[in-house]
XYZ file of N, CA, C and O in Angstrom:
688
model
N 157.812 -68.301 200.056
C 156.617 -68.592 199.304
C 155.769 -67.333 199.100
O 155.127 -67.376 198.050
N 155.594 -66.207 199.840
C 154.759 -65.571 200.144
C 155.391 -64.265 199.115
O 154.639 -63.375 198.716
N 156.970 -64.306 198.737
C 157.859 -63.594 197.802
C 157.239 -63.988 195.848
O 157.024 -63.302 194.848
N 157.181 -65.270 196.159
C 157.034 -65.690 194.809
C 155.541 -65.749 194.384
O 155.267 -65.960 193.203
N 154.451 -65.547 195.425
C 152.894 -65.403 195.525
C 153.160 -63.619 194.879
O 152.914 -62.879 193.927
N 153.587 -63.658 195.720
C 152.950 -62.009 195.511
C 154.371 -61.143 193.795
O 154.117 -60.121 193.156
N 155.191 -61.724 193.673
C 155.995 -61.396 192.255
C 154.597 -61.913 191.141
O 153.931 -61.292 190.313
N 154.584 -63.557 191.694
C 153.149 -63.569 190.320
C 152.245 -62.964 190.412
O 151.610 -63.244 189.396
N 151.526 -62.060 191.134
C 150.442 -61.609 191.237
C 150.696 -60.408 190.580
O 149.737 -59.943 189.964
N 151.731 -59.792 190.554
C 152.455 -58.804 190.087
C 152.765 -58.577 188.289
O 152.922 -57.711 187.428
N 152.707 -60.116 188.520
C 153.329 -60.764 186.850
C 152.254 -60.829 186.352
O 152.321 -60.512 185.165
N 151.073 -61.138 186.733
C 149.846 -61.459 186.064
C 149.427 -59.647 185.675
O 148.917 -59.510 184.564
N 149.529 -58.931 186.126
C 148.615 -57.205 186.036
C 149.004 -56.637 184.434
O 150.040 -56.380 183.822
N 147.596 -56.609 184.167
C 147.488 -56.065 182.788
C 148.001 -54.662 182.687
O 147.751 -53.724 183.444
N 148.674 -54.676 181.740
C 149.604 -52.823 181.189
C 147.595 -52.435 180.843
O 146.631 -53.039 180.373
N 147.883 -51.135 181.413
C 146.759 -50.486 181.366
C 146.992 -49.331 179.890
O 148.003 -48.652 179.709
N 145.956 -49.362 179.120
C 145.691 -48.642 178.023
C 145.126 -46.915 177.913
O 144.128 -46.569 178.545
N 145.728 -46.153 177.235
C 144.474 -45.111 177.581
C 143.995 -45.236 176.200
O 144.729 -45.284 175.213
N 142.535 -45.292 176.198
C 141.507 -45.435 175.443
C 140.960 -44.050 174.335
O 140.827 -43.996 173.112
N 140.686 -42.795 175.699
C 140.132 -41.687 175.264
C 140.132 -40.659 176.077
O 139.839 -40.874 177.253
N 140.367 -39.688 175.769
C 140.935 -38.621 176.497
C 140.089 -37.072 175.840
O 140.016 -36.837 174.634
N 139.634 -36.346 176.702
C 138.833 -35.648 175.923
C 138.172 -34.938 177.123
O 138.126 -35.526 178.204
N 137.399 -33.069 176.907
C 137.083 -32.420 177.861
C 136.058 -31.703 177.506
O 135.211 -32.197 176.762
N 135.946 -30.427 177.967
C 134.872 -29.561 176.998
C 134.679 -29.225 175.671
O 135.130 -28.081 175.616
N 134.323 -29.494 174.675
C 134.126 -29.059 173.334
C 134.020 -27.842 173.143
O 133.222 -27.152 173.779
N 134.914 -27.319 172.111
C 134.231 -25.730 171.742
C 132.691 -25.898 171.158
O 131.864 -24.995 171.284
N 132.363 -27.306 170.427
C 131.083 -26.968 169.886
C 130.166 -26.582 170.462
O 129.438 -25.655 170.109
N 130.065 -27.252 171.453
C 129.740 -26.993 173.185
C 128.665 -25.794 173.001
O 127.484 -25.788 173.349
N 129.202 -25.066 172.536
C 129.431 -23.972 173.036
C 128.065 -23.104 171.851
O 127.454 -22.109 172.239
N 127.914 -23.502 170.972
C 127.620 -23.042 169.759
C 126.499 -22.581 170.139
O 126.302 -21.410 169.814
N 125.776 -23.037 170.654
C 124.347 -22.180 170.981
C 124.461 -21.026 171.931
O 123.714 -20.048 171.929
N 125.651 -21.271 172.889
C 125.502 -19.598 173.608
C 126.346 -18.649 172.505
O 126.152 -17.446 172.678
N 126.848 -18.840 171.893
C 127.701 -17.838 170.948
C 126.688 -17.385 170.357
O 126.444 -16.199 170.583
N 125.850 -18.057 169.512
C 124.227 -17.509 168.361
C 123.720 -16.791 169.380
O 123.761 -15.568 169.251
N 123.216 -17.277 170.438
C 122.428 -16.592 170.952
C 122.541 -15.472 171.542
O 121.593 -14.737 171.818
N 124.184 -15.166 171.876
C 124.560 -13.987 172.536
C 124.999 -13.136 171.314
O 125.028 -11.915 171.463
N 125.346 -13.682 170.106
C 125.080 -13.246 168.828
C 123.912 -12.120 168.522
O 123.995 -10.938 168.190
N 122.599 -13.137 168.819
C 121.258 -12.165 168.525
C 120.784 -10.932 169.317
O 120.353 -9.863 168.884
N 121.036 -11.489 171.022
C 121.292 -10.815 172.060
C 121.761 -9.323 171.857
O 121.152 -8.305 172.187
N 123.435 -9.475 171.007
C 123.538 -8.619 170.985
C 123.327 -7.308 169.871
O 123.395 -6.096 170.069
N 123.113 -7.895 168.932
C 122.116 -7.200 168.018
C 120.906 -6.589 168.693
O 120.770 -5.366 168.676
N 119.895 -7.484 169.372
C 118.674 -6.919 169.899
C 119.045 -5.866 170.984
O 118.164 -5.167 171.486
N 120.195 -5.769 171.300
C 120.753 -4.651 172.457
C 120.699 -3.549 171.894
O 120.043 -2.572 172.254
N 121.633 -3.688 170.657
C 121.978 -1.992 170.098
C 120.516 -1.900 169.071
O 120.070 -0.829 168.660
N 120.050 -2.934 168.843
C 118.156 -2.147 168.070
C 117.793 -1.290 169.224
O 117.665 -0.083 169.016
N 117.638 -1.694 170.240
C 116.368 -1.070 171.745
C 117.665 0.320 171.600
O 117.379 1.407 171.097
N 118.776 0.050 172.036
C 119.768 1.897 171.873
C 119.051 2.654 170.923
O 118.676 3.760 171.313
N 118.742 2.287 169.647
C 118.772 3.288 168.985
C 117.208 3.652 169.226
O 116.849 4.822 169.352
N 116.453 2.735 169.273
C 114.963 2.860 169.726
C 114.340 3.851 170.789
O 113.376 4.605 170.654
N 115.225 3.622 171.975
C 114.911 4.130 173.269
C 116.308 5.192 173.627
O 117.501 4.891 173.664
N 115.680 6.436 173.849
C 116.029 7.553 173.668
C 117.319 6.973 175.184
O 118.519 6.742 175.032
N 116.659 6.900 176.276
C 117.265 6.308 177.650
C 118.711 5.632 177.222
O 119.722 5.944 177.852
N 118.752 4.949 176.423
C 119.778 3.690 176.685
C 120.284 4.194 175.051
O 119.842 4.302 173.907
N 121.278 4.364 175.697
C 122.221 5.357 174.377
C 123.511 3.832 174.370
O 123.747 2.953 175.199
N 124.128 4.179 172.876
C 124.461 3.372 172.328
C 126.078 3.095 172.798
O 126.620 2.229 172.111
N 126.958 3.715 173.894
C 127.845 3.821 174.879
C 127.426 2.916 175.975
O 128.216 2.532 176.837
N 126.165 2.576 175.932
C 125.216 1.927 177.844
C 125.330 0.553 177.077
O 125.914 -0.397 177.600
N 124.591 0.445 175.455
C 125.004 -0.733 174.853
C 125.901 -1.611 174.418
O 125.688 -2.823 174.389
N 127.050 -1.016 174.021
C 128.159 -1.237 173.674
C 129.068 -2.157 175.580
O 129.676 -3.183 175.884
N 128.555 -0.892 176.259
C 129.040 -1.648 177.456
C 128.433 -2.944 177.794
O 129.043 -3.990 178.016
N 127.244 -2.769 177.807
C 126.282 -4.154 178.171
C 126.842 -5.518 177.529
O 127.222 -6.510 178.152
N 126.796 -5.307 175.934
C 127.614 -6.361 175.322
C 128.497 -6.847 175.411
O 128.735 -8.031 175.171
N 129.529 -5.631 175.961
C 131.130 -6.132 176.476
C 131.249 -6.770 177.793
O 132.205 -7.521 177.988
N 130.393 -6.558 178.711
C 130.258 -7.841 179.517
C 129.799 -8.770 179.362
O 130.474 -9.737 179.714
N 128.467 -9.042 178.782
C 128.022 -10.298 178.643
C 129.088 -10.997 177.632
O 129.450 -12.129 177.951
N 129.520 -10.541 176.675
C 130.850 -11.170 175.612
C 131.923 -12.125 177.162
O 132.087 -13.329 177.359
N 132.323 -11.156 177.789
C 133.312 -11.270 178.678
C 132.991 -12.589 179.806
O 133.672 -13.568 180.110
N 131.668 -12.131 180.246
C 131.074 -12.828 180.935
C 131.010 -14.747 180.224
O 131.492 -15.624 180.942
N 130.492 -15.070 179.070
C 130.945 -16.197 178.604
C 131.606 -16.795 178.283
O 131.840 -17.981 178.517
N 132.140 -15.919 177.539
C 134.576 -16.323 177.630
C 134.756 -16.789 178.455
O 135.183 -17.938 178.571
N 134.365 -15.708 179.648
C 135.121 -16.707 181.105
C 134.727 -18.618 181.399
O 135.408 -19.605 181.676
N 133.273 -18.350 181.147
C 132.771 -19.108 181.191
C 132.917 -20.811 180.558
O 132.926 -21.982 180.937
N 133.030 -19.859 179.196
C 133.814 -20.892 178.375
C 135.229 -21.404 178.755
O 135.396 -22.623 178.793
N 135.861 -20.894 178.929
C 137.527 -20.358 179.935
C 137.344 -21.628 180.442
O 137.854 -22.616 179.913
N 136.310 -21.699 181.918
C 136.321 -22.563 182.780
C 136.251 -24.033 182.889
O 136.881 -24.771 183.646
N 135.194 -24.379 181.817
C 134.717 -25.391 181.406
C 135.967 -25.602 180.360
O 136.730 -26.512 180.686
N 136.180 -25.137 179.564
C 137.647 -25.904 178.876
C 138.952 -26.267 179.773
O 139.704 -27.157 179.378
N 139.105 -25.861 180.479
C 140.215 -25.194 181.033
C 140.195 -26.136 181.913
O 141.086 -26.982 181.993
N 138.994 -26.084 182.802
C 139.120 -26.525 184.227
C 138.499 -28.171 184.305
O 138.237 -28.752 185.358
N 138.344 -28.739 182.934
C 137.313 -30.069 183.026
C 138.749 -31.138 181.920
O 139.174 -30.756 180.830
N 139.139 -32.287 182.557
C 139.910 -33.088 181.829
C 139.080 -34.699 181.809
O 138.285 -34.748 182.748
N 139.084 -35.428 181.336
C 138.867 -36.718 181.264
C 139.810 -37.641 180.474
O 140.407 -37.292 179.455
N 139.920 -39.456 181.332
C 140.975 -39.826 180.685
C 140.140 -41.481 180.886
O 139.919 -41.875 182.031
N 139.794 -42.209 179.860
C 139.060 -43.307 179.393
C 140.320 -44.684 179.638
O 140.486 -45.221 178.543
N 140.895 -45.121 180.351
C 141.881 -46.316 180.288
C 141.144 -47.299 180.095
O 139.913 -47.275 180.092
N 142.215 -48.738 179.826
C 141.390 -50.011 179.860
C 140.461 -50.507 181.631
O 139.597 -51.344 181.893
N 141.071 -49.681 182.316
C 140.737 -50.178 183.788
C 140.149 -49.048 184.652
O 139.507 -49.296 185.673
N 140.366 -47.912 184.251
C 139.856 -46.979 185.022
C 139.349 -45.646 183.840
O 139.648 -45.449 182.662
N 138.333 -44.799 184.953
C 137.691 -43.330 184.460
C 138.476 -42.153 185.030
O 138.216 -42.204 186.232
N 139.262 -41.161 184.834
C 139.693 -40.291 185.785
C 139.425 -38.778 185.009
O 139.891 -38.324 183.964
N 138.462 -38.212 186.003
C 138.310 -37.303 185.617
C 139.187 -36.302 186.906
O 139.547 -36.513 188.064
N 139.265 -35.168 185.959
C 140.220 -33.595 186.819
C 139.498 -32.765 186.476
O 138.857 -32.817 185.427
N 139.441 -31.311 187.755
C 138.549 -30.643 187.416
C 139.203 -29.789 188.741
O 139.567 -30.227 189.832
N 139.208 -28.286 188.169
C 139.981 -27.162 188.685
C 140.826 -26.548 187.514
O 141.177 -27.205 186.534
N 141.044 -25.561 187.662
C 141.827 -24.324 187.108
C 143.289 -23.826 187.977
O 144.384 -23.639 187.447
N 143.086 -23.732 188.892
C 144.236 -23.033 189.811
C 144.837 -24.221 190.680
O 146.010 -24.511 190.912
N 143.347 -24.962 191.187
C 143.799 -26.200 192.217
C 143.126 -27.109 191.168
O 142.336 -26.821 190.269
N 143.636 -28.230 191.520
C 143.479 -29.267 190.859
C 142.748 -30.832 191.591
O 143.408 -31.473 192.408
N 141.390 -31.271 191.175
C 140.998 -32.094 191.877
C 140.791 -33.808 190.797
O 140.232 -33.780 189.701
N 141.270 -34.915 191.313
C 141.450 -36.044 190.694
C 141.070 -36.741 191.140
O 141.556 -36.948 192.252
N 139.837 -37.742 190.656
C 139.033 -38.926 191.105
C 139.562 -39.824 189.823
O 139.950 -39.492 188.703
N 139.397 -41.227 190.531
C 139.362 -41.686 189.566
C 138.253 -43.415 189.962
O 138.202 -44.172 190.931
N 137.785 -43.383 189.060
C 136.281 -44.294 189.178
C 137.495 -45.806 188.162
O 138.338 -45.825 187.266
N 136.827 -46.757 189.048
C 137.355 -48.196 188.498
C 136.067 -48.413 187.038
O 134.898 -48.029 187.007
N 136.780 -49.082 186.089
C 135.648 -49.384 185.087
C 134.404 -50.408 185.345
O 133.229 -50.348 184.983
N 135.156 -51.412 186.146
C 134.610 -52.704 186.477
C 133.355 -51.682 187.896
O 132.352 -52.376 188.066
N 133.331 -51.083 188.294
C 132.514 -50.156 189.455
C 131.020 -49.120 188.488
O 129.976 -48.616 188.903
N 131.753 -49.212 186.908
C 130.307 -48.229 186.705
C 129.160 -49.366 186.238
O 129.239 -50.521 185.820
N 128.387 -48.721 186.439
C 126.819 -49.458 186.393
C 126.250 -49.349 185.440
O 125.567 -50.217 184.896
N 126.462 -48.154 185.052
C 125.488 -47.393 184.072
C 126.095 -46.160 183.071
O 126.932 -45.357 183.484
N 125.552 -46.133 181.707
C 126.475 -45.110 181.189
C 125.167 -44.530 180.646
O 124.410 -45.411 180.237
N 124.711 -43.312 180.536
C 124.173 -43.098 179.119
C 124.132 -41.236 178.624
O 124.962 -40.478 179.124
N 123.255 -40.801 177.790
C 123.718 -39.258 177.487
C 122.549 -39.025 176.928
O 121.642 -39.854 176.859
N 122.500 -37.429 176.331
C 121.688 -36.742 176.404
C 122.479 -35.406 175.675
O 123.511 -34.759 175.850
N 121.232 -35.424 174.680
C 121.606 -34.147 173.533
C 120.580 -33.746 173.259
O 119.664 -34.548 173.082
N 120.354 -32.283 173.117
C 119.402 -31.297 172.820
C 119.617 -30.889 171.289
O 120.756 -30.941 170.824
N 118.661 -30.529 170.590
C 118.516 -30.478 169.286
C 119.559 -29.884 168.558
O 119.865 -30.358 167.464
N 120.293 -28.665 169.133
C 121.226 -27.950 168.434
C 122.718 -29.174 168.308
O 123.464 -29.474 167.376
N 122.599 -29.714 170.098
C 123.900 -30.399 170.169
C 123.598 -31.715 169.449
O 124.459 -32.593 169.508
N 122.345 -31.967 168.705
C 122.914 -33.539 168.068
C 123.536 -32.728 166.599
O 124.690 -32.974 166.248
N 123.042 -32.175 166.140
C 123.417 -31.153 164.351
C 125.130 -31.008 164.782
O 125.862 -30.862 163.804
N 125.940 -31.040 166.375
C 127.227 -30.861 165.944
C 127.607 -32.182 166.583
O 128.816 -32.355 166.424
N 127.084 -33.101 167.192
C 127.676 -34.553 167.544
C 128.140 -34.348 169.035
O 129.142 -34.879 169.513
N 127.096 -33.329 169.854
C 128.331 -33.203 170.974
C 127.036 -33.110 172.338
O 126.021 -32.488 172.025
N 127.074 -33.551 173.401
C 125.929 -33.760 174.424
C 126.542 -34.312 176.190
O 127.730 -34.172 176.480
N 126.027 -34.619 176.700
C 125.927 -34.836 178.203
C 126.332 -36.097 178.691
O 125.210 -36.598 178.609
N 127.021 -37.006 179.129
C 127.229 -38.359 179.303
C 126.712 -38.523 181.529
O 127.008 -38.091 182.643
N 126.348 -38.903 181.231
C 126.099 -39.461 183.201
C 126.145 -40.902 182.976
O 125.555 -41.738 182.293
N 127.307 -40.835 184.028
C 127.612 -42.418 184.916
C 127.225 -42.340 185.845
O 127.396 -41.406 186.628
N 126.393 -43.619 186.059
C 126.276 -44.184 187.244
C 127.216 -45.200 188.229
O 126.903 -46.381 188.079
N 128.045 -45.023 188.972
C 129.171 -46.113 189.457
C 128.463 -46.396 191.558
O 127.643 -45.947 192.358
N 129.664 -47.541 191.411
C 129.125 -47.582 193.135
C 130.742 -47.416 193.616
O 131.394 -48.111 194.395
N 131.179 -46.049 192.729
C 132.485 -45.362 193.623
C 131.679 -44.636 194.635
O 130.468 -44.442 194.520
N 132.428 -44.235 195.656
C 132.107 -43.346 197.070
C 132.256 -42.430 196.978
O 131.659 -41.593 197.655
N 133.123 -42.157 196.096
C 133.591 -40.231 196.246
C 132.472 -39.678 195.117
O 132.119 -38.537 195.414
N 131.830 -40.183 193.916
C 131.460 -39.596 192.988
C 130.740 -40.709 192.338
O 131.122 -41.238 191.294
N 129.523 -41.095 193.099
C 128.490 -42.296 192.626
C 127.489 -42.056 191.363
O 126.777 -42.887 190.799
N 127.665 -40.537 191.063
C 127.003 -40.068 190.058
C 128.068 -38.536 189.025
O 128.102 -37.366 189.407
N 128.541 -38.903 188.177
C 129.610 -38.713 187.285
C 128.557 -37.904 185.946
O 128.016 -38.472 184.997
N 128.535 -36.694 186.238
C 127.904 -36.038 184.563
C 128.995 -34.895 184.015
O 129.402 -33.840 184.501
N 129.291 -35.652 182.699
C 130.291 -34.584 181.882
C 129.312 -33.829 180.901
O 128.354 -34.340 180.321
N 129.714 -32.572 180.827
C 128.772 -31.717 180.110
C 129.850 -31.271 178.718
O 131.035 -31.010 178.922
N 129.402 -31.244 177.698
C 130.010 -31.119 176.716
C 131.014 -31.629 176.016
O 132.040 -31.002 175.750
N 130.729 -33.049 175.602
C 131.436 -33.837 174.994
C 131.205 -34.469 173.447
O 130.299 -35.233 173.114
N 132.175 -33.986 172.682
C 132.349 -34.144 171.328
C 132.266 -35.819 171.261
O 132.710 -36.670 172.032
N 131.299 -35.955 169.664
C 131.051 -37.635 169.700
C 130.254 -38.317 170.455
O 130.106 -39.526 170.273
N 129.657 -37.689 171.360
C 128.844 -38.094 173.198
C 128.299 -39.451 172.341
O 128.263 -40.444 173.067
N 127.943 -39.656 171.185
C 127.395 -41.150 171.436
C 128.507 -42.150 170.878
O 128.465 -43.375 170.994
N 129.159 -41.669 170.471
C 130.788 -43.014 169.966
C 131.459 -42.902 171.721
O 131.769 -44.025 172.121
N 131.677 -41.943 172.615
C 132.077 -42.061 173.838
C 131.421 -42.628 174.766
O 132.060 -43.413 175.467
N 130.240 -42.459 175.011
C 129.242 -43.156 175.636
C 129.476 -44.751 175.403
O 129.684 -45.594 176.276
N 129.395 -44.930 174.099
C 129.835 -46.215 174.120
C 130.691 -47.475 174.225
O 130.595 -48.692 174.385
N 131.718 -46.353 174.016
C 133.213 -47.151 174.124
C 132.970 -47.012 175.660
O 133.858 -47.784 176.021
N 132.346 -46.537 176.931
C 132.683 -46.226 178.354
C 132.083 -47.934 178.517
O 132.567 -48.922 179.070
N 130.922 -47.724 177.818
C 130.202 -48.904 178.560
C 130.363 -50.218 177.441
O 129.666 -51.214 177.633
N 131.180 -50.181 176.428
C 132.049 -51.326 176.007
C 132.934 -51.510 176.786
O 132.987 -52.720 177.009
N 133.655 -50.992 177.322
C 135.084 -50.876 178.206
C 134.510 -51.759 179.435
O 135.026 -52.832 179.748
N 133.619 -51.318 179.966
C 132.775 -51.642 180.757
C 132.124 -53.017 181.002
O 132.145 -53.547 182.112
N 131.744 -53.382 180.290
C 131.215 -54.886 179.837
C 132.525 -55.922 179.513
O 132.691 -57.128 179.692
N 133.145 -55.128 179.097
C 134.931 -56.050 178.963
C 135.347 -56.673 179.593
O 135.619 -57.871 179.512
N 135.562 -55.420 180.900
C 136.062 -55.745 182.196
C 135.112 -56.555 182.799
O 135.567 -57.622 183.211
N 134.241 -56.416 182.928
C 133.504 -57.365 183.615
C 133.221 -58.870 183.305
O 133.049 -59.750 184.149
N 133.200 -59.026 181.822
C 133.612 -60.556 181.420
C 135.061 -60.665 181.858
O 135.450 -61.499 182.677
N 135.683 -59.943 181.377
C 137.254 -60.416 181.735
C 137.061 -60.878 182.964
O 137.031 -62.109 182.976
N 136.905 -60.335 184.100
C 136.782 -60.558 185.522
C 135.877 -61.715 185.765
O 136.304 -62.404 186.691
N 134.783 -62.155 185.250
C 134.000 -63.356 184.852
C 132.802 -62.499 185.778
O 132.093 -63.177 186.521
N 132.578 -60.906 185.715
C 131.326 -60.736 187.017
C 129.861 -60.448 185.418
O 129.718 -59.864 184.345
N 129.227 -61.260 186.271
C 128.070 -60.650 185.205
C 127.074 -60.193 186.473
O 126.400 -60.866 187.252
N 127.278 -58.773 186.336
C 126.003 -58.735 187.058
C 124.985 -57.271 186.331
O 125.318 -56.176 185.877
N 123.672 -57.956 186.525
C 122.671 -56.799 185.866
C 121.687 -56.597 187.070
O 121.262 -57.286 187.997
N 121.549 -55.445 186.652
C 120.815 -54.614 187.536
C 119.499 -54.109 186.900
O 119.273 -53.877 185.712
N 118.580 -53.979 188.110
C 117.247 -53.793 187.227
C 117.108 -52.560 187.768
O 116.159 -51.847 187.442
């Protein structure tokens, strides 16, 4: 009995979907590029201005800070994955080592986001979950293309599962 309990329980489990899949945006990015853009213009004006800081001291200055955000950028593309299923959130995050949580859908509480003026003009902003997972009760992805069509499908997904499951519960 306890063979044929547990085959149906088996028989009943929904094929899990992936929904949305998605990580750092280059758009992301668009305001440190302008700005290290102007940056570096205003570098080589002060070279030619100021007798001190010759245009070899500038040229270098720029080539790190250039370097310096690449990497940067590097990291955050590179090192940030997300994967939206019908049942679960799993985000990865590392470059060399590799670290994998993964948050139940029916567990988040709360979804919502946050865009600053440049990032609504390209569609791309901040998402924070709130879940009552243990490892990662508070979940913020930084630079995500669409942030308000994603945001929403998290916490449609979200509300799904939870009728499906028959839990209604709201929180004040």
């Amino acid at each position: 009995m306890d063979e044929i309990a547990k085959k149906r329980s088996l028989d009943d489990h929904e094929e899990e979907e992936t929904l949305w899949e998605g990580g750092y945006s280059p758009k992301a990015m668009i305001g440190s590029w302008v700005g290290l853009a102007i940056l570096s213009v205003v570098i080589l004006v002060a070279a030619g201005l100021i007798e001190q800081f010759t245009f070899g001291i500038a040229l270098i200055v720029i080539a790190v800070l250039w370097i310096m955000v690449g990497l940067n950028y590097a990291a955050k593309r590179l090192g940030v994955q997300y994967e939206l299923t019908s049942q679960r959130f799993i985000h990865k995050t590392g470059i060399l080592t590799r670290r994998t949580d993964r948050i139940e859908v029916i567990d988040i509480s709360d979804v919502s986001y946050k865009q600053g003026p440049i990032q609504r003009m390209f569609k791309v902003g901040s998402i924070s979950i709130i879940s009552t997972d243990k490892s990662d009760p508070e979940l913020d992805m930084f630079g995500i293309n669409n942030v308000s069509e994603v945001a929403g499908l998290i916490d449609d997904i979200r509300r799904a599962e939870r009728r499906r499951r028959s839990i209604h519960i709201e929180q004040n």
